[in-house]
Coordinates of C-alpha atoms in Angstrom, one line a residue:
M1 CA -90.1 115.6 197.1
M2 CA -91.8 112.4 196.0
K3 CA -91.9 113.9 192.8
M4 CA -88.2 113.7 193.0
K5 CA -88.1 110.0 194.4
M6 CA -89.6 109.8 191.1
K7 CA -87.1 111.3 189.0
L8 CA -84.3 109.4 191.1
K9 CA -85.8 105.9 190.8
M10 CA -86.3 106.3 187.1
K11 CA -82.8 107.8 186.0
L12 CA -81.5 104.7 188.7
Q13 CA -84.3 102.3 186.6
V14 CA -82.5 103.9 182.8
E15 CA -79.0 103.6 183.5
A16 CA -79.1 100.0 184.4
E17 CA -80.7 100.0 181.4
E18 CA -78.1 101.4 178.4
P19 CA -75.1 99.3 177.5
L20 CA -71.8 99.6 179.0
E21 CA -69.3 102.0 175.6
E22 CA -66.3 102.6 177.6
P23 CA -64.0 99.6 177.0
L24 CA -62.9 97.4 179.2
C25 CA -61.5 94.2 177.4
D26 CA -58.2 94.8 178.7
W27 CA -58.8 96.9 181.9
M28 CA -55.9 94.7 184.0
S29 CA -53.2 95.8 182.7
Q30 CA -54.6 99.6 182.7
L31 CA -54.7 99.2 186.7
P32 CA -52.6 102.1 188.0
P33 CA -49.3 100.8 189.5
R34 CA -50.0 99.9 193.6
L35 CA -52.5 97.9 192.6
Q36 CA -50.4 95.3 189.9
D37 CA -48.4 94.0 193.6
V38 CA -51.7 94.0 195.5
P39 CA -53.6 90.3 195.7
L40 CA -55.9 89.4 193.5
W41 CA -58.2 89.0 196.6
Q42 CA -57.8 93.5 197.1
L43 CA -59.2 94.6 194.0
A44 CA -62.2 94.8 193.1
L45 CA -63.6 91.6 190.2
P46 CA -66.2 91.6 188.4
G47 CA -67.7 87.6 187.5
S48 CA -70.8 86.2 185.8
H49 CA -73.7 84.6 186.9
D50 CA -73.2 80.9 185.3
S51 CA -71.7 82.1 182.1
M52 CA -72.8 79.1 179.5
S53 CA -77.2 79.4 180.8
F54 CA -76.3 82.0 176.4
C55 CA -76.9 79.1 174.7
L56 CA -79.5 76.7 176.7
D57 CA -81.2 73.5 174.7
V58 CA -84.3 74.3 174.9
C59 CA -84.4 70.4 173.5
S60 CA -82.3 68.9 176.2
P61 CA -83.4 67.0 178.9
V62 CA -84.4 68.3 182.4
L63 CA -81.6 67.6 184.6
K64 CA -81.7 64.9 186.7
S65 CA -80.7 66.6 189.7
E66 CA -82.8 69.2 189.3
P67 CA -87.1 67.8 192.4
R68 CA -87.8 64.1 191.7
L69 CA -91.6 66.5 190.1
L70 CA -90.1 69.0 187.7
T71 CA -87.8 65.0 186.3
V72 CA -91.1 63.4 186.2
I73 CA -93.8 65.9 184.8
D74 CA -90.1 66.3 181.7
R75 CA -91.2 63.1 181.0
L76 CA -94.4 63.5 180.8
F77 CA -94.5 67.0 179.5
P78 CA -91.4 68.4 177.6
C79 CA -93.4 70.6 175.8
C80 CA -94.3 72.3 178.8
T81 CA -91.6 72.6 181.1
R82 CA -88.7 72.8 178.9
P83 CA -89.2 76.6 177.8
C84 CA -90.6 77.5 181.4
V85 CA -87.4 75.9 181.9
Y86 CA -84.7 77.6 180.1
R87 CA -86.8 81.3 180.3
W88 CA -85.6 80.5 184.0
A89 CA -82.7 79.4 184.0
T90 CA -81.3 81.8 181.1
T91 CA -78.5 84.5 183.2
Q92 CA -76.6 85.8 180.6
Q93 CA -76.8 86.8 176.4
C94 CA -73.5 87.4 175.5
S95 CA -71.1 84.6 174.7
L96 CA -67.3 83.9 176.6
S97 CA -65.7 86.6 174.6
E98 CA -68.7 89.1 175.0
Q99 CA -67.9 88.9 179.0
C100 CA -65.0 89.1 178.6
D101 CA -64.7 92.2 176.5
L102 CA -67.0 94.1 178.5
G103 CA -64.7 92.5 181.5
V104 CA -66.0 90.2 183.6
R105 CA -62.8 88.0 185.2
F106 CA -65.2 85.3 186.8
L107 CA -66.1 82.4 185.0
D108 CA -68.9 80.7 186.6
L109 CA -68.6 77.1 184.7
R110 CA -71.2 74.4 186.3
I111 CA -70.2 71.6 183.9
A112 CA -72.7 68.6 183.3
R113 CA -72.4 65.5 180.7
K114 CA -75.6 65.2 178.7
P115 CA -77.6 62.2 178.2
A116 CA -76.6 60.9 174.8
G117 CA -74.4 63.1 174.2
G118 CA -72.0 60.3 174.6
S119 CA -68.3 60.6 175.2
R120 CA -68.6 65.1 174.9
L121 CA -69.0 67.1 178.6
F122 CA -71.5 70.7 178.2
F123 CA -73.2 73.2 180.5
A124 CA -75.8 72.6 182.7
H125 CA -78.3 74.7 184.5
G126 CA -81.7 73.3 184.6
I127 CA -81.3 72.1 181.1
Y128 CA -77.5 71.5 179.2
T129 CA -76.0 73.8 176.8
L130 CA -75.6 73.5 173.0
M131 CA -71.9 74.7 173.1
T132 CA -68.8 72.5 174.4
V133 CA -67.0 71.9 177.3
K134 CA -64.0 72.1 174.6
E135 CA -65.0 74.6 172.7
A136 CA -65.6 76.9 175.2
L137 CA -62.7 76.9 176.9
A138 CA -60.9 76.3 173.3
E139 CA -63.1 80.0 172.0
L140 CA -61.1 81.7 175.8
A141 CA -57.9 80.5 175.2
S142 CA -57.5 82.1 172.1
W143 CA -59.7 85.2 173.6
L144 CA -56.5 84.8 175.9
V145 CA -54.3 85.1 173.4
Q146 CA -55.2 88.6 172.2
H147 CA -55.1 89.7 175.7
P148 CA -51.9 89.1 177.5
K149 CA -52.2 90.8 180.3
E150 CA -55.3 90.1 181.9
V151 CA -56.0 87.5 184.2
V152 CA -60.0 85.1 183.9
I153 CA -60.4 83.9 186.9
I154 CA -62.6 79.9 186.0
S155 CA -64.9 78.0 188.3
C156 CA -65.7 74.2 187.4
S157 CA -68.2 73.6 189.6
H158 CA -71.4 71.1 190.1
F159 CA -70.2 68.4 187.3
D160 CA -73.4 67.2 187.0
S161 CA -73.5 62.9 186.2
L162 CA -69.1 62.8 185.5
T163 CA -67.6 59.5 185.7
D164 CA -63.7 60.0 187.5
A165 CA -62.9 59.2 183.6
D166 CA -65.1 62.1 183.3
H167 CA -62.5 64.2 185.0
A168 CA -59.2 63.5 184.6
H169 CA -60.1 63.5 180.5
L170 CA -61.6 67.1 181.4
V171 CA -58.5 68.7 183.3
D172 CA -56.1 66.8 181.1
Y173 CA -57.7 68.5 179.2
I174 CA -57.4 72.2 181.1
I175 CA -53.6 72.0 181.9
T176 CA -52.8 71.3 178.2
L177 CA -55.1 73.6 176.3
F178 CA -53.6 76.7 179.4
R179 CA -50.4 75.2 179.4
G180 CA -48.1 77.9 181.0
R181 CA -50.6 80.2 181.2
L182 CA -52.4 78.4 184.5
C183 CA -51.7 80.5 188.0
C184 CA -50.4 78.3 190.6
P185 CA -52.5 78.6 194.4
Q186 CA -49.1 78.8 195.6
D187 CA -48.2 82.1 194.3
T188 CA -49.4 84.5 195.9
P189 CA -51.4 86.2 193.0
T190 CA -50.8 90.0 192.6
L191 CA -51.0 91.1 188.4
R192 CA -46.9 92.3 187.5
S193 CA -45.9 87.8 188.9
Y194 CA -48.7 86.6 186.3
W195 CA -46.8 89.4 183.8
S196 CA -43.8 88.0 184.3
R197 CA -45.0 84.7 184.6
G198 CA -47.2 85.4 181.0
Q199 CA -49.9 83.4 183.3
Q200 CA -53.6 84.4 182.3
V201 CA -55.8 82.5 184.3
I202 CA -56.8 81.3 187.9
V203 CA -58.5 77.3 187.7
S204 CA -60.7 76.6 190.5
Y205 CA -62.2 72.6 190.9
D206 CA -65.2 72.7 193.2
D207 CA -64.4 68.8 193.2
Q208 CA -61.6 68.8 195.7
Q209 CA -60.3 65.6 195.8
V210 CA -59.2 65.8 192.1
A211 CA -58.1 69.2 193.0
Q212 CA -55.6 68.1 195.3
Q213 CA -54.6 66.2 193.6
H214 CA -53.1 68.6 190.2
P215 CA -50.8 71.5 192.4
Q216 CA -51.8 73.4 188.6
L217 CA -55.6 73.1 189.4
W218 CA -57.3 75.3 192.5
S219 CA -59.0 74.4 196.2
R220 CA -63.5 75.6 196.0
I221 CA -63.6 79.7 195.7
P222 CA -66.3 80.7 197.9
Y223 CA -69.7 81.8 196.1
W224 CA -72.2 83.7 198.9
Y225 CA -75.1 82.7 197.9
A226 CA -78.7 84.7 198.6
D227 CA -81.6 81.9 196.4
S228 CA -83.8 84.9 196.5
W229 CA -85.7 86.6 194.2
D230 CA -86.0 89.8 195.7
P231 CA -83.4 91.5 196.2
Q232 CA -83.6 93.3 199.0
Q233 CA -82.6 89.9 201.0
V234 CA -80.0 89.7 198.4
I235 CA -78.6 93.2 200.4
S236 CA -79.6 91.8 203.7
Y237 CA -78.2 88.1 202.9
L238 CA -74.6 89.7 201.5
E239 CA -74.1 92.9 204.7
E240 CA -74.9 88.7 206.6
Q241 CA -72.2 87.7 205.3
K242 CA -70.2 91.1 205.2
S243 CA -71.0 91.9 208.7
R244 CA -69.2 87.9 209.5
G245 CA -65.9 88.7 208.0
R246 CA -64.6 88.5 204.7
P247 CA -63.5 85.4 203.6
A248 CA -58.2 85.1 203.1
G249 CA -58.8 83.9 199.5
L250 CA -59.9 84.7 196.2
F251 CA -64.1 85.1 197.2
A252 CA -67.6 86.0 195.5
A253 CA -70.6 87.6 196.1
G254 CA -73.8 86.5 193.3
L255 CA -76.3 89.7 193.3
N256 CA -77.7 87.3 190.9
L257 CA -81.7 86.8 192.4
T258 CA -83.4 82.8 192.3
E259 CA -87.2 82.3 191.4
D260 CA -89.4 80.2 193.1
A261 CA -92.0 77.9 191.8
G262 CA -94.5 80.6 193.7
L263 CA -93.8 83.1 191.2
V264 CA -93.3 81.0 188.5
L265 CA -96.8 80.0 189.1
L266 CA -98.5 83.4 189.4
H267 CA -97.0 85.4 186.7
P268 CA -96.9 83.1 183.6
G269 CA -95.4 86.2 181.3
L270 CA -92.1 86.4 183.9
N271 CA -89.2 85.4 183.2
M272 CA -85.2 86.2 184.5
R273 CA -84.1 88.2 182.4
K274 CA -87.2 90.9 183.1
L275 CA -86.8 89.7 186.5
T276 CA -83.9 90.9 187.3
L277 CA -84.2 94.5 185.1
K278 CA -86.7 95.9 186.9
S279 CA -83.8 95.2 189.9
L280 CA -80.3 96.2 188.3
S281 CA -81.7 99.8 190.1
V282 CA -80.9 98.8 193.1
L283 CA -78.3 96.0 193.9
L284 CA -76.4 98.6 191.5
R285 CA -76.6 100.8 194.1
W286 CA -75.8 98.3 196.8
A287 CA -72.4 97.9 194.9
S288 CA -71.7 101.1 194.0
E289 CA -71.3 102.0 197.9
Q290 CA -68.6 98.7 198.9
R291 CA -64.9 99.1 198.5
A292 CA -62.2 96.6 197.8
G293 CA -59.6 95.4 199.9
P294 CA -57.9 93.6 202.7
Q295 CA -60.6 96.0 205.1
G296 CA -63.7 94.4 207.6
G297 CA -66.1 94.2 205.2
G298 CA -64.1 94.7 201.3
V299 CA -65.4 92.7 198.6
N300 CA -63.9 90.6 195.8
I301 CA -65.5 89.0 192.8
L302 CA -69.2 90.6 192.7
C303 CA -71.1 88.6 190.3
C304 CA -74.1 89.6 188.6
D305 CA -76.5 88.1 186.0
F306 CA -77.3 89.5 182.3
V307 CA -73.3 91.5 182.3
G308 CA -74.4 93.3 179.6
L309 CA -77.7 94.6 179.9
S310 CA -75.8 97.1 182.6
R311 CA -73.2 99.5 182.9
F312 CA -72.1 96.4 186.0
C313 CA -68.5 95.7 184.3
S314 CA -67.3 99.7 184.9
L315 CA -69.3 99.8 188.4
V316 CA -67.0 97.1 190.0
I317 CA -64.0 98.0 188.4
G318 CA -64.5 101.2 189.2
L319 CA -64.3 100.1 192.9
N320 CA -60.8 100.3 192.6
Y321 CA -60.7 103.5 191.9
K322 CA -62.3 104.7 195.0
E323 CA -59.7 106.2 198.1
G324 CA -58.3 102.7 199.3
G325 CA -59.5 101.1 196.4
G326 CA -56.9 96.9 197.1
A327 CA -54.9 99.0 198.5
G328 CA -52.6 96.9 201.5
S329 CA -49.8 95.4 201.9
I330 CA -49.4 91.4 202.0
G331 CA -48.6 90.1 204.9
A332 CA -51.3 87.4 207.6
E333 CA -54.2 89.1 206.0
S334 CA -53.4 88.1 201.8
E335 CA -53.0 84.4 203.7
P336 CA -55.2 82.2 201.2
G337 CA -57.8 80.2 202.8
P338 CA -59.8 76.5 202.8
V339 CA -63.1 78.6 203.2
A340 CA -65.8 76.7 200.5
A341 CA -69.3 77.6 199.9
E342 CA -72.4 76.4 198.7
R343 CA -74.7 77.7 195.4

C-alpha cells in the first residue's frame, strides 16, 4: 500500500510538470453548441495570476506600497532586496500571447506608475516590469485579431501611484485600442452573442469611480485569495468560500501561493517557481474535482502561477465537458451582482 501511494504521488508530480501539448489557442470556438449560449460565468475559464510578472525589472526599486521596512532596506541595500523580491514576485514565465495560446482567458494586470518612468505606465508585483502597459495591450490586440472567436477577460487593478490623469489616459487608450471588440457589461456575456457582434474583450477596472464613468468597463471581478504558501490551506480556504455560495457574476478562485517573511528567511534557496512546482499536484487534483455551471459549488475562473509548466489550462477547460458542466438556463441565477473581493 505504501509503495502504491508513493508511485501515485510520483506520477502526479510528473504530470504536474509536463508541458502542455494540446493546441488550445482556439478552444472557445470549439466548445459544443450547448455551451455557446450560456453566460461566461457558467463556464470554467483558465486564468493567470500576476500575468505580467514574467518581465519584472530586477533593477527597479521596490514599490512604495510594499511594507515600509522593505522599502527602507531597499534604499540601503538594493543589491540584496531586489534579487530576492524578483525570485518571489515572478509567478509567470510566458508572455501574454503565449499565455493565450496555452488557453488562458483571464489576465491579471496590476498597473503602476514607475518612478522616473515619465508618463508611461508599467505593471508591478513587488517591483516594476520592463514592458509598458501600451506594449502589452498592443500585443494582446494583435493576438485577438488572429483568433476572432476567443474572448479574453482583462482585470486591471492596483493602480499603484496612478493620478486621475493617468486613469483618464489609460481608459482612453483601452477604448481606442479595442474599439468594437469591447464587451459591454450591460449585455449577457455569451460566446454566440459576442461572436455575432465581433466582440472579444471584457475589461474589468478595479477603480469603481472610474468604471462607473465608462459604460464599456466592468466593475471589479471578485478574486478568492487564500494568502498562504501551504496548498492545503489554499484548498481549505477555497472550499470555505464555495460553501458560502458563488457570486452572481464572473468570479475568480486563485490556486496561487503566497510566501511570508518566515518562509523566505528560512529557505534562502527557495523561490516561487520551486514552491509552486512542489504544490502543483495537490492543487491540480483539487481543480480536477471541480465543476462549472450555476449550481452551488460551481467554479468559474481558476487562476494559477506558471501556467506553462503544467496541464492546468487543459484541466480547467475540461471541466466544461463534465456532465452538467457549464449547463444551465439564463435566469435569476445568472444575473451579475456587485460583488467585490480584495487581493
